[in-house]
Short mmCIF file of C-alpha atoms and ligand atoms in Angstrom, two decimals:
data_model
loop_
_atom_site.label_atom_id
_atom_site.label_comp_id
_atom_site.label_asym_id
_atom_site.label_seq_id
_atom_site.Cartn_x
_atom_site.Cartn_y
_atom_site.Cartn_z
CA MET A 450 128.60 12.54 108.52
CA LEU A 451 126.83 15.59 107.05
CA SER A 452 127.01 16.30 103.62
CA VAL A 453 125.06 19.36 101.54
CA SER A 454 125.81 18.51 98.23
CA ASN A 455 124.15 21.67 95.69
CA LEU A 456 121.52 22.84 97.96
CA HIS A 457 119.00 25.78 96.52
CA ALA A 458 116.79 27.40 98.68
CA PHE A 459 113.72 29.53 97.93
CA TYR A 460 111.13 32.01 99.93
CA GLY A 461 108.55 32.11 97.49
CA LYS A 462 109.76 33.17 94.22
CA SER A 463 113.22 34.30 95.88
CA HIS A 464 116.15 32.41 95.09
CA VAL A 465 118.57 32.58 97.87
CA LEU A 466 120.52 29.69 97.81
CA HIS A 467 122.58 28.99 94.54
CA GLY A 468 124.34 25.55 95.18
CA VAL A 469 125.75 25.30 98.69
CA ASN A 470 128.39 22.49 99.06
CA LEU A 471 129.55 21.73 102.36
CA PHE A 472 130.69 18.88 104.94
CA VAL A 473 130.90 18.39 108.43
CA GLY A 474 132.71 14.93 109.86
CA HIS A 475 132.31 13.02 112.97
CA SER A 476 133.39 15.13 115.94
CA GLU A 477 134.26 18.00 113.93
CA ILE A 478 133.43 21.99 114.59
CA VAL A 479 132.82 23.69 111.47
CA SER A 480 131.58 27.19 111.20
CA LEU A 481 129.51 28.81 108.82
CA LEU A 482 130.48 32.51 108.26
CA GLY A 483 129.46 35.61 106.15
CA ARG A 484 128.09 38.99 106.05
CA ASN A 485 124.20 39.65 107.41
CA GLY A 486 121.76 38.19 104.81
CA VAL A 487 124.35 35.81 102.85
CA GLY A 488 122.11 33.09 103.69
CA ARG A 489 123.60 31.26 106.44
CA SER A 490 120.51 30.84 108.55
CA THR A 491 118.76 29.72 105.39
CA THR A 492 121.17 27.27 105.06
CA VAL A 493 120.62 25.19 108.38
CA LYS A 494 117.00 25.85 107.93
CA ALA A 495 117.21 23.86 104.52
CA ILE A 496 119.38 21.60 105.58
CA MET A 497 116.42 20.87 108.71
CA GLY A 498 113.49 20.80 106.46
CA LEU A 499 112.33 24.18 107.51
CA VAL A 500 112.47 26.07 103.74
CA THR A 501 111.76 24.86 100.60
CA ALA A 502 114.80 23.38 98.93
CA ARG A 503 116.35 20.96 96.75
CA GLY A 504 119.66 19.58 96.48
CA THR A 505 120.96 16.80 98.39
CA VAL A 506 121.48 16.38 101.94
CA THR A 507 123.07 13.48 102.91
CA PHE A 508 123.24 12.73 106.97
CA GLN A 509 124.91 9.56 108.36
CA GLY A 510 124.87 7.68 104.78
CA ARG A 511 121.51 8.58 104.08
CA ASP A 512 120.81 10.68 101.12
CA ASP A 513 117.01 11.28 101.44
CA VAL A 514 117.39 14.16 104.42
CA LEU A 515 115.49 16.64 101.82
CA GLY A 516 111.71 15.80 102.06
CA LEU A 517 111.50 14.51 105.60
CA LYS A 518 109.61 17.05 108.03
CA PRO A 519 112.06 18.79 110.43
CA HIS A 520 110.89 16.25 113.34
CA GLU A 521 111.66 13.11 111.09
CA ILE A 522 115.31 14.81 110.98
CA ALA A 523 115.49 15.87 114.26
CA HIS A 524 115.04 12.23 115.08
CA ARG A 525 118.07 10.87 112.87
CA GLY A 526 119.71 12.52 115.00
CA LEU A 527 120.11 16.32 113.67
CA GLY A 528 119.81 18.78 116.32
CA TYR A 529 118.64 22.31 115.38
CA VAL A 530 119.11 25.57 117.89
CA PRO A 531 117.38 28.73 115.96
CA GLU A 532 118.44 31.97 115.95
CA ASP A 533 114.96 32.96 117.77
CA ARG A 534 114.87 31.12 120.89
CA ALA A 535 112.71 28.13 120.87
CA ILE A 536 111.33 28.01 124.42
CA PHE A 537 108.10 27.09 125.84
CA PRO A 538 107.59 30.41 128.17
CA ASP A 539 104.48 29.39 130.50
CA ILE A 540 106.50 26.27 131.74
CA THR A 541 109.06 25.90 133.85
CA VAL A 542 112.80 25.85 133.15
CA GLN A 543 113.13 22.43 134.52
CA GLU A 544 109.79 21.44 132.61
CA ASN A 545 111.60 22.62 129.16
CA LEU A 546 114.39 20.63 129.57
CA LEU A 547 112.30 17.45 130.21
CA LEU A 548 110.56 18.08 127.14
CA GLY A 549 113.79 18.00 125.44
CA MET A 550 114.39 14.40 126.55
CA LYS A 551 114.36 11.60 124.24
CA SER A 552 112.69 8.56 125.25
CA LYS A 553 114.29 7.31 128.77
CA GLU A 554 115.25 4.21 127.15
CA ALA A 555 117.89 5.49 124.77
CA ALA A 556 121.27 5.72 125.50
CA ARG A 557 121.90 9.26 126.34
CA ARG A 558 124.97 11.57 126.33
CA TRP A 559 123.81 14.30 128.91
CA THR A 560 121.48 14.30 132.00
CA ILE A 561 119.59 17.47 133.30
CA ASP A 562 122.28 17.45 135.88
CA ASP A 563 125.06 17.94 133.25
CA MET A 564 122.88 20.84 131.71
CA TYR A 565 123.13 22.51 135.28
CA ALA A 566 126.56 22.03 136.23
CA GLN A 567 127.28 23.74 132.41
CA PHE A 568 124.58 26.37 132.98
CA PRO A 569 124.46 26.92 136.94
CA ARG A 570 122.31 29.95 136.01
CA LEU A 571 119.62 27.47 134.49
CA ARG A 572 119.98 25.41 137.66
CA GLU A 573 119.08 28.77 139.97
CA ARG A 574 116.00 29.67 137.96
CA ALA A 575 114.97 25.74 137.58
CA ASP A 576 111.09 26.43 138.66
CA ALA A 577 110.84 29.70 137.15
CA PRO A 578 108.47 30.09 134.20
CA ALA A 579 110.91 30.07 131.22
CA GLY A 580 109.43 33.32 129.91
CA VAL A 581 110.88 35.39 132.31
CA LEU A 582 114.56 34.03 131.87
CA SER A 583 116.94 36.89 130.22
CA GLY A 584 117.60 36.36 126.32
CA GLY A 585 120.62 34.68 126.90
CA GLU A 586 119.32 32.22 129.48
CA GLN A 587 116.63 31.49 127.03
CA GLN A 588 119.44 30.85 124.46
CA MET A 589 121.02 28.36 126.77
CA LEU A 590 117.62 26.79 127.76
CA THR A 591 117.13 26.29 124.08
CA LEU A 592 120.53 24.39 123.65
CA ALA A 593 120.60 22.65 126.75
CA ARG A 594 117.38 21.49 125.42
CA THR A 595 118.49 20.44 122.20
CA LEU A 596 121.68 18.27 123.51
CA LEU A 597 118.72 16.53 125.84
CA GLY A 598 117.05 15.28 122.44
CA ASP A 599 120.82 13.39 122.08
CA PRO A 600 121.64 14.91 118.93
CA ASP A 601 124.82 13.33 117.01
CA LEU A 602 125.26 16.56 114.80
CA ILE A 603 123.94 19.94 116.42
CA MET A 604 123.28 22.94 114.02
CA ILE A 605 123.36 25.99 116.39
CA ASP A 606 122.53 29.92 114.65
CA GLU A 607 124.47 32.44 116.29
CA PRO A 608 124.36 31.17 119.91
CA THR A 609 126.37 34.16 121.23
CA GLU A 610 124.24 36.97 119.81
CA GLY A 611 123.92 39.46 122.40
CA LEU A 612 125.29 37.70 125.37
CA ALA A 613 127.61 39.35 127.95
CA PRO A 614 131.38 38.37 127.17
CA LEU A 615 131.22 35.97 130.46
CA ILE A 616 128.30 33.91 128.99
CA VAL A 617 130.18 33.86 125.43
CA ASP A 618 133.27 32.25 126.98
CA GLN A 619 130.79 29.83 129.02
CA VAL A 620 129.09 29.01 125.54
CA ALA A 621 132.58 28.47 123.86
CA ARG A 622 133.47 26.26 126.43
CA LEU A 623 130.36 23.91 125.86
CA LEU A 624 130.83 23.63 122.25
CA ARG A 625 134.11 22.07 122.96
CA GLU A 626 132.55 19.88 125.77
CA ILE A 627 130.03 18.83 123.12
CA GLN A 628 132.71 17.71 120.47
CA ARG A 629 135.14 16.12 123.22
CA ARG A 630 131.78 13.61 123.72
CA GLY A 631 131.68 13.04 119.89
CA ILE A 632 129.05 15.19 118.51
CA SER A 633 129.87 16.97 115.57
CA ILE A 634 128.75 20.80 115.44
CA LEU A 635 127.99 22.99 112.46
CA LEU A 636 128.21 26.71 113.88
CA VAL A 637 126.78 29.75 112.58
CA GLU A 638 128.70 32.76 114.29
CA GLN A 639 129.05 36.52 113.76
CA LYS A 640 132.13 36.89 116.06
CA LEU A 641 135.46 35.92 113.80
CA ALA A 642 137.70 35.54 116.81
CA ILE A 643 135.30 32.71 118.51
CA ALA A 644 134.53 31.35 115.12
CA LEU A 645 138.56 30.67 114.58
CA ASP A 646 139.11 29.94 117.93
CA ILE A 647 137.11 26.90 118.06
CA SER A 648 136.82 25.87 114.79
CA ASP A 649 138.25 22.87 112.98
CA ARG A 650 137.61 24.22 109.60
CA VAL A 651 135.24 27.10 108.21
CA TYR A 652 133.23 28.00 105.12
CA VAL A 653 132.53 31.34 104.14
CA MET A 654 129.59 32.72 102.18
CA GLY A 655 128.37 35.18 99.84
CA HIS A 656 125.39 35.86 97.81
CA GLY A 657 124.01 32.17 98.42
CA ALA A 658 127.10 30.18 97.63
CA VAL A 659 130.36 29.19 99.45
CA VAL A 660 133.36 31.70 98.68
CA PHE A 661 135.87 30.06 100.85
CA GLU A 662 136.50 26.92 102.42
CA GLY A 663 139.71 25.99 104.65
CA THR A 664 141.20 25.76 108.34
CA ALA A 665 140.67 28.04 110.36
CA ALA A 666 144.29 28.97 110.36
CA ALA A 667 143.98 29.31 106.60
CA LEU A 668 141.36 31.66 106.92
CA ARG A 669 143.19 33.74 109.61
CA GLY A 670 146.23 33.81 107.21
CA ASN A 671 144.01 34.86 104.46
CA ALA A 672 143.52 38.79 104.63
CA LYS A 673 142.12 39.11 101.24
CA VAL A 674 139.04 36.52 101.92
CA ARG A 675 138.59 38.52 105.39
CA LYS A 676 138.76 41.77 103.99
CA GLU A 677 136.35 40.93 100.80
CA TRP A 678 133.74 38.66 102.58
CA LEU A 679 133.89 39.39 106.06
CA ALA A 680 134.67 42.76 107.28
CA VAL A 681 131.80 45.11 107.80
N1 ATP B 1048 111.45 34.03 105.52
C1 ATP B 1048 111.76 34.96 104.44
N2 ATP B 1048 110.96 35.22 103.30
C2 ATP B 1048 111.98 35.99 102.52
N3 ATP B 1048 112.83 36.30 102.52
C3 ATP B 1048 113.81 35.86 103.50
C4 ATP B 1048 113.19 35.39 104.35
N4 ATP B 1048 114.12 35.01 105.45
C5 ATP B 1048 115.37 35.59 104.82
N5 ATP B 1048 115.16 35.85 103.68
C6 ATP B 1048 116.35 36.65 102.90
O1 ATP B 1048 117.21 35.62 102.82
C7 ATP B 1048 118.70 36.13 102.60
C8 ATP B 1048 119.09 35.21 103.37
O2 ATP B 1048 118.88 35.16 104.68
P1 ATP B 1048 119.34 34.73 105.85
O3 ATP B 1048 118.52 34.73 106.98
O4 ATP B 1048 120.23 33.11 105.70
O5 ATP B 1048 120.88 35.26 106.07
P2 ATP B 1048 121.91 35.34 107.40
O6 ATP B 1048 123.04 34.89 106.56
O7 ATP B 1048 121.55 33.93 108.27
O8 ATP B 1048 122.21 36.57 107.67
P3 ATP B 1048 121.58 37.45 109.54
O9 ATP B 1048 121.49 36.26 110.17
O10 ATP B 1048 122.66 38.28 109.52
O11 ATP B 1048 120.37 38.30 108.70
C9 ATP B 1048 118.23 37.36 103.15
O12 ATP B 1048 118.44 38.33 101.26
C10 ATP B 1048 116.98 37.61 103.67
O13 ATP B 1048 116.13 39.12 103.46
MG1 MG B 1049 121.16 34.37 110.24
#
């Protein structure tokens, strides 16, 4: 479904990714793990056309993703939820959600009511300006808005960062529900327990490249990799 081959990325002269290879299959949850600064966010940004990159990114059989503009990539069905919340603070929660919706004619997996059912807090705040929401609520709003664009694969960068444990569980449940509806997920996650719990497969990055790939169970059983590349 999504395949990334020999991906290099650059911030000016700084060469940050050194040939990342990864694959996300249909309806899979795949996590991208690694210590701070190893290039996890850069990987998803490069796939999304937000960072200068070379290599090959293939999505749904088309290998010309690199070089497209971010909105063109989104239009092909690749959703992206950045680390920093991407909401419009001055308009209401409901208006933010409406803006996320793909054209009315398109077959949609999700409705605004689905989003309110997943996140009752957003329904309560529907008429409030999005800017007054807490950080966690803004995170949910960003995720909800991206889902309303009806992506076939969604890349989510640290959705649980800074959230209360109860909300973290809600996000984990939603990720499973997303998968159940046939959407693939590439998840950047810092919390190893959650990543192992919900992922089919995981990639561990170190120094701008993948240093381990395998099932969640394989990583759980591999203390050496966890110690060398994940422990703080
Ligand atoms: N806009 C930027 N300009 C220059 N260097 C950057 C920029 N963004 C990130 N970097 C550098 O690129 C490297 C990879 O950063 P990246 O954001 O991909 O890390 P990460 O794995 O997502 O970790 P974390 O989210 O914990 O910071 C880091 O060394 C970082 O300092
Ligand atoms: Mg990051």
